Amino acid sequence: MELSFAKLHGLGNDFVFIDDRDRALKLTDAQVSYLCDRHFGIGADGVILVRPATSEEGDGYMHYINADGTLAQMCGNGVRCFAKYLVDRELADVASGHLLADTLAGPRPIAFSVDAGGKMTEATVNMGAPILDPALVPVDAAPDSRMADGTPYVGHLRLDSPWGAFEFACVSMGNPHAVCHVDDWAALPDELFPAGAEKSLSTLRIDLPGPFFETHPAFPEKTNVEFASVTDEGIAMRVWERGCGETLACGTGACATNTAACLTGRAGRENDLMLSGGQLHICWNEDGTISMTGPATESFSGTIVLP
C-alpha cells in the first residue's frame, strides 16, 4: 500500500500526517511502528490521521496514534501541527485566524498567525482545564492536597523505585501525567547519571526512571512522566512519553508541569517552559483553562510504501 504523507514537528516532537478525510485508512500497530521507525520508515513520535470534524463547529478531527500503535487522547504539539496542516492547505478559514480542532479529549479552540505567504507560524491552543480528580487522571491514589476552592488533587504521591522514592503531582490534560519537580539534583543516586557527570536535568538518565514510572501500577492507563526544575528563566523539563519514550517536547506535558509547579507553590500561573526542543509559553488562565503558545513546522512531504 502506497501512502502520501507530510512530516511536521512542534519543537522537534514530530509526526507523520496522513489525509484520511474519507475515513478509509485502517493502520495496524505494525504499520504505525514502521512509519515512525527512524531507520526503516519516515521517523516520528506518532502518526496523525486528518479526518472530518466530529462536531458541527469543528474544522477537522485529529486522530493521534503513538509510535507503538496505541491510541492517545491528546497531544499538545500535535494539535498545533494539526492546525498548521489545515491552515497551510486551506482546509480551515485562514482569514479568520481561528479554528476548532476536534480530538478524543474534546474540542480545542486555536488562534493562529500566518506569514506573508499565508502559512501558519505560531498557534495558541486553549487546552481546556487540567483534570485533577484522581479517578479521572487516572491514578490509583487518594487526594493528598486541596486547591483554594477546595478541589482535591494528588500533589505529593511518593512512589518507591530502584533509585529511591520520587514524589509526583498527578494531572491529566486529556492524557495522564506524573510530574516530578526536582529541587536538589545532587540528592539523587549516582546511578541515574553518566559516570563523572554533574547531576542535573540535562544529564539525568531519563531512560531509567521514565519507563519504570510510565508502567507503574499506580497508573492504570500508564502515564507520561515529567522531570522538571524551576529556574530564573522559567521551568525546565524533560518528558518520557507514554507509548514512545523520551521526546524533544510535549505540549500536554508542558501544561501539566506548569500546573504542578503552581499547585506545589514553586511557580505562578504563567511561565515559559523550556523543553529539549525549544520553548512553549503556558498560562493557567483565571477561568481555569490553560493556554499553550508555540510554533509548528512542516519538514517535508512524500510517499511511502507500507510493507
mmCIF file of C-alpha atoms in Angstrom:
data_model
loop_
_atom_site.group_PDB
_atom_site.id
_atom_site.type_symbol
_atom_site.label_atom_id
_atom_site.label_comp_id
_atom_site.label_asym_id
_atom_site.label_seq_id
_atom_site.Cartn_x
_atom_site.Cartn_y
_atom_site.Cartn_z
ATOM 1 C CA MET A 1 0.000 0.000 0.000
ATOM 2 C CA GLU A 2 1.376 3.420 -1.019
ATOM 3 C CA LEU A 3 0.580 6.396 1.178
ATOM 4 C CA SER A 4 1.085 10.117 0.731
ATOM 5 C CA PHE A 5 2.214 11.869 3.902
ATOM 6 C CA ALA A 6 3.556 15.092 5.363
ATOM 7 C CA LYS A 7 6.092 15.293 8.203
ATOM 8 C CA LEU A 8 5.517 18.091 10.753
ATOM 9 C CA HIS A 9 7.008 18.881 14.130
ATOM 10 C CA GLY A 10 6.448 21.112 17.119
ATOM 11 C CA LEU A 11 9.802 21.855 18.795
ATOM 12 C CA GLY A 12 11.176 18.556 17.497
ATOM 13 C CA ASN A 13 8.182 16.492 18.655
ATOM 14 C CA ASP A 14 7.467 15.047 15.210
ATOM 15 C CA PHE A 15 4.521 13.429 13.478
ATOM 16 C CA VAL A 16 3.588 11.690 10.251
ATOM 17 C CA PHE A 17 0.394 13.293 8.909
ATOM 18 C CA ILE A 18 -1.882 11.350 6.574
ATOM 19 C CA ASP A 19 -5.017 12.703 4.883
ATOM 20 C CA ASP A 20 -7.793 10.319 5.919
ATOM 21 C CA ARG A 21 -10.774 12.563 5.284
ATOM 22 C CA ASP A 22 -12.593 9.642 3.620
ATOM 23 C CA ARG A 23 -12.024 7.562 6.799
ATOM 24 C CA ALA A 24 -10.820 4.646 4.666
ATOM 25 C CA LEU A 25 -7.452 4.060 6.328
ATOM 26 C CA LYS A 26 -7.031 1.351 8.950
ATOM 27 C CA LEU A 27 -3.420 1.136 10.088
ATOM 28 C CA THR A 28 -2.163 -1.834 12.078
ATOM 29 C CA ASP A 29 0.117 -1.341 15.081
ATOM 30 C CA ALA A 30 2.973 -2.764 12.999
ATOM 31 C CA GLN A 31 2.338 -0.273 10.180
ATOM 32 C CA VAL A 32 2.294 2.654 12.623
ATOM 33 C CA SER A 33 5.577 1.467 14.134
ATOM 34 C CA TYR A 34 7.059 1.133 10.647
ATOM 35 C CA LEU A 35 6.059 4.681 9.700
ATOM 36 C CA CYS A 36 7.576 6.012 12.934
ATOM 37 C CA ASP A 37 10.788 3.976 12.699
ATOM 38 C CA ARG A 38 13.726 6.353 12.230
ATOM 39 C CA HIS A 39 15.815 3.829 10.298
ATOM 40 C CA PHE A 40 13.383 1.937 8.055
ATOM 41 C CA GLY A 41 10.397 4.293 7.921
ATOM 42 C CA ILE A 42 9.839 8.048 7.945
ATOM 43 C CA GLY A 43 10.660 8.588 11.602
ATOM 44 C CA ALA A 44 8.276 10.200 14.084
ATOM 45 C CA ASP A 45 6.919 10.165 17.611
ATOM 46 C CA GLY A 46 3.444 9.368 16.324
ATOM 47 C CA VAL A 47 1.013 9.265 13.403
ATOM 48 C CA ILE A 48 -1.831 11.751 12.987
ATOM 49 C CA LEU A 49 -4.737 10.925 10.693
ATOM 50 C CA VAL A 50 -6.582 14.002 9.449
ATOM 51 C CA ARG A 51 -10.288 13.178 9.487
ATOM 52 C CA PRO A 52 -13.554 15.131 9.167
ATOM 53 C CA ALA A 53 -14.711 17.063 12.213
ATOM 54 C CA THR A 54 -16.818 15.221 14.739
ATOM 55 C CA SER A 55 -18.673 18.391 15.791
ATOM 56 C CA GLU A 56 -20.692 20.885 13.758
ATOM 57 C CA GLU A 57 -18.301 23.688 14.682
ATOM 58 C CA GLY A 58 -15.081 21.756 14.121
ATOM 59 C CA ASP A 59 -12.672 22.196 11.221
ATOM 60 C CA GLY A 60 -11.276 18.665 11.463
ATOM 61 C CA TYR A 61 -10.663 15.733 13.778
ATOM 62 C CA MET A 62 -7.130 14.836 14.884
ATOM 63 C CA HIS A 63 -6.756 11.053 15.269
ATOM 64 C CA TYR A 64 -3.456 10.637 17.100
ATOM 65 C CA ILE A 65 -1.646 7.282 17.359
ATOM 66 C CA ASN A 66 1.508 6.787 19.426
ATOM 67 C CA ALA A 67 4.590 5.245 17.831
ATOM 68 C CA ASP A 68 3.789 1.883 19.407
ATOM 69 C CA GLY A 69 0.330 1.809 17.822
ATOM 70 C CA THR A 70 -1.666 2.806 20.900
ATOM 71 C CA LEU A 71 -4.335 5.472 20.549
ATOM 72 C CA ALA A 72 -3.799 8.695 22.515
ATOM 73 C CA GLN A 73 -6.490 11.122 23.632
ATOM 74 C CA MET A 74 -4.491 14.301 23.121
ATOM 75 C CA CYS A 75 -1.145 15.740 22.012
ATOM 76 C CA GLY A 76 -0.309 19.411 22.538
ATOM 77 C CA ASN A 77 2.461 19.712 19.961
ATOM 78 C CA GLY A 78 0.463 17.501 17.631
ATOM 79 C CA VAL A 79 -2.612 19.727 17.763
ATOM 80 C CA ARG A 80 -0.540 22.800 16.816
ATOM 81 C CA CYS A 81 0.860 20.830 13.883
ATOM 82 C CA PHE A 82 -2.698 19.724 13.056
ATOM 83 C CA ALA A 83 -3.690 23.389 12.882
ATOM 84 C CA LYS A 84 -0.768 24.094 10.554
ATOM 85 C CA TYR A 85 -1.722 21.186 8.319
ATOM 86 C CA LEU A 86 -5.268 22.559 7.971
ATOM 87 C CA VAL A 87 -4.239 26.215 7.565
ATOM 88 C CA ASP A 88 -1.450 25.637 5.063
ATOM 89 C CA ARG A 89 -3.737 23.503 2.893
ATOM 90 C CA GLU A 90 -6.670 25.951 3.244
ATOM 91 C CA LEU A 91 -8.808 23.330 4.954
ATOM 92 C CA ALA A 92 -9.767 25.984 7.512
ATOM 93 C CA ASP A 93 -10.727 29.667 7.286
ATOM 94 C CA VAL A 94 -7.258 31.234 7.130
ATOM 95 C CA ALA A 95 -8.565 34.801 7.150
ATOM 96 C CA SER A 96 -10.373 34.318 10.469
ATOM 97 C CA GLY A 97 -7.208 33.444 12.383
ATOM 98 C CA HIS A 98 -9.138 30.830 14.351
ATOM 99 C CA LEU A 99 -10.124 27.187 14.001
ATOM 100 C CA LEU A 100 -11.528 24.383 16.122
ATOM 101 C CA ALA A 101 -9.755 21.025 16.298
ATOM 102 C CA ASP A 102 -11.777 18.034 17.436
ATOM 103 C CA THR A 103 -9.823 15.470 19.478
ATOM 104 C CA LEU A 104 -10.589 12.452 21.644
ATOM 105 C CA ALA A 105 -10.065 14.775 24.627
ATOM 106 C CA GLY A 106 -12.683 17.173 23.278
ATOM 107 C CA PRO A 107 -12.657 20.290 21.063
ATOM 108 C CA ARG A 108 -9.600 22.561 21.184
ATOM 109 C CA PRO A 109 -10.049 26.209 20.031
ATOM 110 C CA ILE A 110 -6.921 27.526 18.317
ATOM 111 C CA ALA A 111 -5.849 31.061 17.389
ATOM 112 C CA PHE A 112 -3.056 31.222 14.829
ATOM 113 C CA SER A 113 -0.812 33.651 12.982
ATOM 114 C CA VAL A 114 0.453 33.303 9.417
ATOM 115 C CA ASP A 115 3.347 34.654 7.388
ATOM 116 C CA ALA A 116 3.146 36.709 4.201
ATOM 117 C CA GLY A 117 2.535 33.548 2.206
ATOM 118 C CA GLY A 118 -0.405 32.502 4.340
ATOM 119 C CA LYS A 119 1.473 29.702 6.087
ATOM 120 C CA MET A 120 0.915 29.228 9.812
ATOM 121 C CA THR A 121 3.863 30.130 12.025
ATOM 122 C CA GLU A 122 2.528 30.016 15.590
ATOM 123 C CA ALA A 123 -0.604 28.941 17.400
ATOM 124 C CA THR A 124 -2.216 29.459 20.782
ATOM 125 C CA VAL A 125 -4.307 26.484 21.828
ATOM 126 C CA ASN A 126 -6.965 26.528 24.528
ATOM 127 C CA MET A 127 -6.077 23.190 26.103
ATOM 128 C CA GLY A 128 -9.055 23.153 28.457
ATOM 129 C CA ALA A 129 -8.879 22.857 32.220
ATOM 130 C CA PRO A 130 -6.472 20.438 33.882
ATOM 131 C CA ILE A 131 -8.164 17.354 35.303
ATOM 132 C CA LEU A 132 -7.154 16.735 38.922
ATOM 133 C CA ASP A 133 -9.677 14.140 40.099
ATOM 134 C CA PRO A 134 -7.519 11.032 40.758
ATOM 135 C CA ALA A 135 -10.128 8.712 39.236
ATOM 136 C CA LEU A 136 -10.105 10.710 36.006
ATOM 137 C CA VAL A 137 -6.346 11.281 35.666
ATOM 138 C CA PRO A 138 -6.310 8.272 36.302
ATOM 139 C CA VAL A 139 -4.055 7.469 39.264
ATOM 140 C CA ASP A 140 -4.665 4.870 41.937
ATOM 141 C CA ALA A 141 -4.145 7.192 44.908
ATOM 142 C CA ALA A 142 -6.234 9.215 47.311
ATOM 143 C CA PRO A 143 -6.110 13.037 47.161
ATOM 144 C CA ASP A 144 -3.475 14.489 49.474
ATOM 145 C CA SER A 145 -3.996 18.200 48.790
ATOM 146 C CA ARG A 146 -6.687 20.774 48.027
ATOM 147 C CA MET A 147 -6.768 23.943 45.958
ATOM 148 C CA ALA A 148 -8.008 27.182 47.493
ATOM 149 C CA ASP A 149 -11.503 26.452 46.133
ATOM 150 C CA GLY A 150 -11.493 23.025 47.777
ATOM 151 C CA THR A 151 -10.704 20.974 44.670
ATOM 152 C CA PRO A 152 -8.848 17.818 45.793
ATOM 153 C CA TYR A 153 -5.811 16.543 43.915
ATOM 154 C CA VAL A 154 -2.793 14.266 44.193
ATOM 155 C CA GLY A 155 0.155 16.623 44.592
ATOM 156 C CA HIS A 156 2.623 14.612 46.637
ATOM 157 C CA LEU A 157 2.410 10.991 45.537
ATOM 158 C CA ARG A 158 5.511 9.240 46.837
ATOM 159 C CA LEU A 159 6.484 6.164 44.812
ATOM 160 C CA ASP A 160 9.407 3.869 45.507
ATOM 161 C CA SER A 161 11.796 2.799 42.763
ATOM 162 C CA PRO A 162 15.173 1.030 42.430
ATOM 163 C CA TRP A 163 16.692 4.531 42.738
ATOM 164 C CA GLY A 164 14.801 5.584 45.826
ATOM 165 C CA ALA A 165 11.475 7.352 46.293
ATOM 166 C CA PHE A 166 10.202 10.068 43.932
ATOM 167 C CA GLU A 167 7.307 12.463 44.530
ATOM 168 C CA PHE A 168 4.770 13.207 41.806
ATOM 169 C CA ALA A 169 1.907 15.594 41.181
ATOM 170 C CA CYS A 170 -0.719 13.882 39.010
ATOM 171 C CA VAL A 171 -2.544 15.852 36.314
ATOM 172 C CA SER A 172 -4.489 14.972 33.187
ATOM 173 C CA MET A 173 -4.634 17.210 30.131
ATOM 174 C CA GLY A 174 -6.863 14.674 28.389
ATOM 175 C CA ASN A 175 -3.992 12.221 28.897
ATOM 176 C CA PRO A 176 -2.299 11.274 32.179
ATOM 177 C CA HIS A 177 0.848 12.951 33.519
ATOM 178 C CA ALA A 178 3.024 12.331 36.567
ATOM 179 C CA VAL A 179 5.200 15.390 37.227
ATOM 180 C CA CYS A 180 8.276 15.210 39.438
ATOM 181 C CA HIS A 181 9.766 18.591 40.347
ATOM 182 C CA VAL A 182 13.336 18.014 41.495
ATOM 183 C CA ASP A 183 14.618 20.631 43.924
ATOM 184 C CA ASP A 184 18.006 19.015 44.675
ATOM 185 C CA TRP A 185 19.652 17.095 41.838
ATOM 186 C CA ALA A 186 22.700 16.279 43.964
ATOM 187 C CA ALA A 187 20.488 14.203 46.260
ATOM 188 C CA LEU A 188 19.613 11.713 43.502
ATOM 189 C CA PRO A 189 21.662 8.494 43.280
ATOM 190 C CA ASP A 190 24.766 8.310 41.098
ATOM 191 C CA GLU A 191 23.235 5.509 39.014
ATOM 192 C CA LEU A 192 20.848 7.965 37.372
ATOM 193 C CA PHE A 193 23.668 9.959 35.763
ATOM 194 C CA PRO A 194 26.618 9.171 33.482
ATOM 195 C CA ALA A 195 29.828 8.460 35.368
ATOM 196 C CA GLY A 196 31.599 11.687 36.313
ATOM 197 C CA ALA A 197 28.817 13.957 35.022
ATOM 198 C CA GLU A 198 27.455 16.849 37.045
ATOM 199 C CA LYS A 199 23.997 15.914 38.289
ATOM 200 C CA SER A 200 21.361 17.987 36.525
ATOM 201 C CA LEU A 201 18.184 17.755 34.480
ATOM 202 C CA SER A 202 20.180 17.624 31.258
ATOM 203 C CA THR A 203 22.360 14.715 32.407
ATOM 204 C CA LEU A 204 19.574 12.681 34.011
ATOM 205 C CA ARG A 205 19.326 9.192 32.511
ATOM 206 C CA ILE A 206 15.606 9.542 31.971
ATOM 207 C CA ASP A 207 15.572 6.158 30.226
ATOM 208 C CA LEU A 208 15.828 4.536 33.670
ATOM 209 C CA PRO A 209 13.104 6.135 35.839
ATOM 210 C CA GLY A 210 10.961 7.133 32.824
ATOM 211 C CA PRO A 211 9.793 3.668 31.731
ATOM 212 C CA PHE A 212 9.708 2.460 35.346
ATOM 213 C CA PHE A 213 7.126 5.059 36.360
ATOM 214 C CA GLU A 214 5.331 5.032 32.983
ATOM 215 C CA THR A 215 4.250 1.474 33.708
ATOM 216 C CA HIS A 216 3.943 1.751 37.496
ATOM 217 C CA PRO A 217 0.838 0.006 38.920
ATOM 218 C CA ALA A 218 -0.324 3.349 40.354
ATOM 219 C CA PHE A 219 -1.201 4.406 36.792
ATOM 220 C CA PRO A 220 -3.850 2.054 35.363
ATOM 221 C CA GLU A 221 -3.593 3.545 31.858
ATOM 222 C CA LYS A 222 0.172 4.090 32.119
ATOM 223 C CA THR A 223 1.345 7.716 32.271
ATOM 224 C CA ASN A 224 3.559 10.353 30.742
ATOM 225 C CA VAL A 225 6.409 11.141 33.124
ATOM 226 C CA GLU A 226 7.942 14.622 33.513
ATOM 227 C CA PHE A 227 11.056 15.630 35.427
ATOM 228 C CA ALA A 228 11.297 19.375 35.949
ATOM 229 C CA SER A 229 13.130 22.152 37.735
ATOM 230 C CA VAL A 230 12.088 25.765 38.296
ATOM 231 C CA THR A 231 14.759 28.281 37.214
ATOM 232 C CA ASP A 232 15.038 32.064 36.978
ATOM 233 C CA GLU A 233 14.073 31.822 33.281
ATOM 234 C CA GLY A 234 11.040 29.602 33.787
ATOM 235 C CA ILE A 235 10.530 25.868 34.160
ATOM 236 C CA ALA A 236 12.985 23.445 32.561
ATOM 237 C CA MET A 237 11.642 19.963 31.870
ATOM 238 C CA ARG A 238 12.177 16.665 30.146
ATOM 239 C CA VAL A 239 9.495 14.132 29.334
ATOM 240 C CA TRP A 240 9.211 10.389 28.937
ATOM 241 C CA GLU A 241 6.083 9.978 26.830
ATOM 242 C CA ARG A 242 3.688 7.113 27.253
ATOM 243 C CA GLY A 243 3.996 4.832 24.249
ATOM 244 C CA CYS A 244 7.064 6.362 22.604
ATOM 245 C CA GLY A 245 9.828 7.154 25.127
ATOM 246 C CA GLU A 246 11.662 10.454 25.529
ATOM 247 C CA THR A 247 10.618 13.180 23.109
ATOM 248 C CA LEU A 248 12.120 16.616 22.494
ATOM 249 C CA ALA A 249 8.901 18.321 23.538
ATOM 250 C CA CYS A 250 5.427 17.551 24.870
ATOM 251 C CA GLY A 251 2.684 20.170 24.822
ATOM 252 C CA THR A 252 0.324 18.447 27.246
ATOM 253 C CA GLY A 253 3.359 17.677 29.420
ATOM 254 C CA ALA A 254 4.292 21.352 29.499
ATOM 255 C CA CYS A 255 0.731 22.233 30.555
ATOM 256 C CA ALA A 256 0.760 19.553 33.250
ATOM 257 C CA THR A 257 4.198 20.609 34.503
ATOM 258 C CA ASN A 258 3.117 24.241 34.706
ATOM 259 C CA THR A 259 0.005 23.159 36.619
ATOM 260 C CA ALA A 260 2.042 21.041 39.031
ATOM 261 C CA ALA A 261 4.530 23.857 39.651
ATOM 262 C CA CYS A 262 1.673 26.212 40.504
ATOM 263 C CA LEU A 263 -0.142 23.673 42.695
ATOM 264 C CA THR A 264 3.000 22.922 44.711
ATOM 265 C CA GLY A 265 3.914 26.590 45.161
ATOM 266 C CA ARG A 266 7.047 26.507 43.027
ATOM 267 C CA ALA A 267 5.844 28.958 40.359
ATOM 268 C CA GLY A 268 2.971 31.214 39.366
ATOM 269 C CA ARG A 269 0.263 30.555 36.803
ATOM 270 C CA GLU A 270 2.151 31.796 33.716
ATOM 271 C CA ASN A 271 5.597 30.570 32.695
ATOM 272 C CA ASP A 272 7.961 29.807 29.860
ATOM 273 C CA LEU A 273 8.523 26.057 29.692
ATOM 274 C CA MET A 274 11.969 25.110 28.403
ATOM 275 C CA LEU A 275 11.979 21.720 26.726
ATOM 276 C CA SER A 276 14.778 19.895 24.928
ATOM 277 C CA GLY A 277 13.429 21.043 21.547
ATOM 278 C CA GLY A 278 12.621 24.648 22.442
ATOM 279 C CA GLN A 279 10.237 26.837 24.410
ATOM 280 C CA LEU A 280 6.482 26.951 24.977
ATOM 281 C CA HIS A 281 4.556 29.665 26.782
ATOM 282 C CA ILE A 282 1.947 28.281 29.169
ATOM 283 C CA CYS A 283 -0.700 30.200 31.113
ATOM 284 C CA TRP A 284 -3.205 28.787 33.599
ATOM 285 C CA ASN A 285 -5.960 31.300 32.959
ATOM 286 C CA GLU A 286 -8.287 32.700 35.607
ATOM 287 C CA ASP A 287 -11.226 30.854 34.015
ATOM 288 C CA GLY A 288 -9.448 27.578 34.782
ATOM 289 C CA THR A 289 -8.355 26.746 31.246
ATOM 290 C CA ILE A 290 -4.749 26.519 30.093
ATOM 291 C CA SER A 291 -3.359 28.306 27.043
ATOM 292 C CA MET A 292 -0.331 26.950 25.193
ATOM 293 C CA THR A 293 1.553 29.063 22.643
ATOM 294 C CA GLY A 294 4.258 27.742 20.358
ATOM 295 C CA PRO A 295 5.395 27.130 16.769
ATOM 296 C CA ALA A 296 4.718 24.361 14.264
ATOM 297 C CA THR A 297 6.862 23.481 11.255
ATOM 298 C CA GLU A 298 6.421 21.284 8.186
ATOM 299 C CA SER A 299 9.619 19.400 7.357
ATOM 300 C CA PHE A 300 8.800 17.590 4.107
ATOM 301 C CA SER A 301 6.186 15.521 2.309
ATOM 302 C CA GLY A 302 6.270 12.466 0.088
ATOM 303 C CA THR A 303 5.014 8.935 -0.442
ATOM 304 C CA ILE A 304 5.909 5.685 1.249
ATOM 305 C CA VAL A 305 5.099 2.050 0.518
ATOM 306 C CA LEU A 306 3.942 0.137 3.573
ATOM 307 C CA PRO A 307 5.100 -3.481 3.810
#
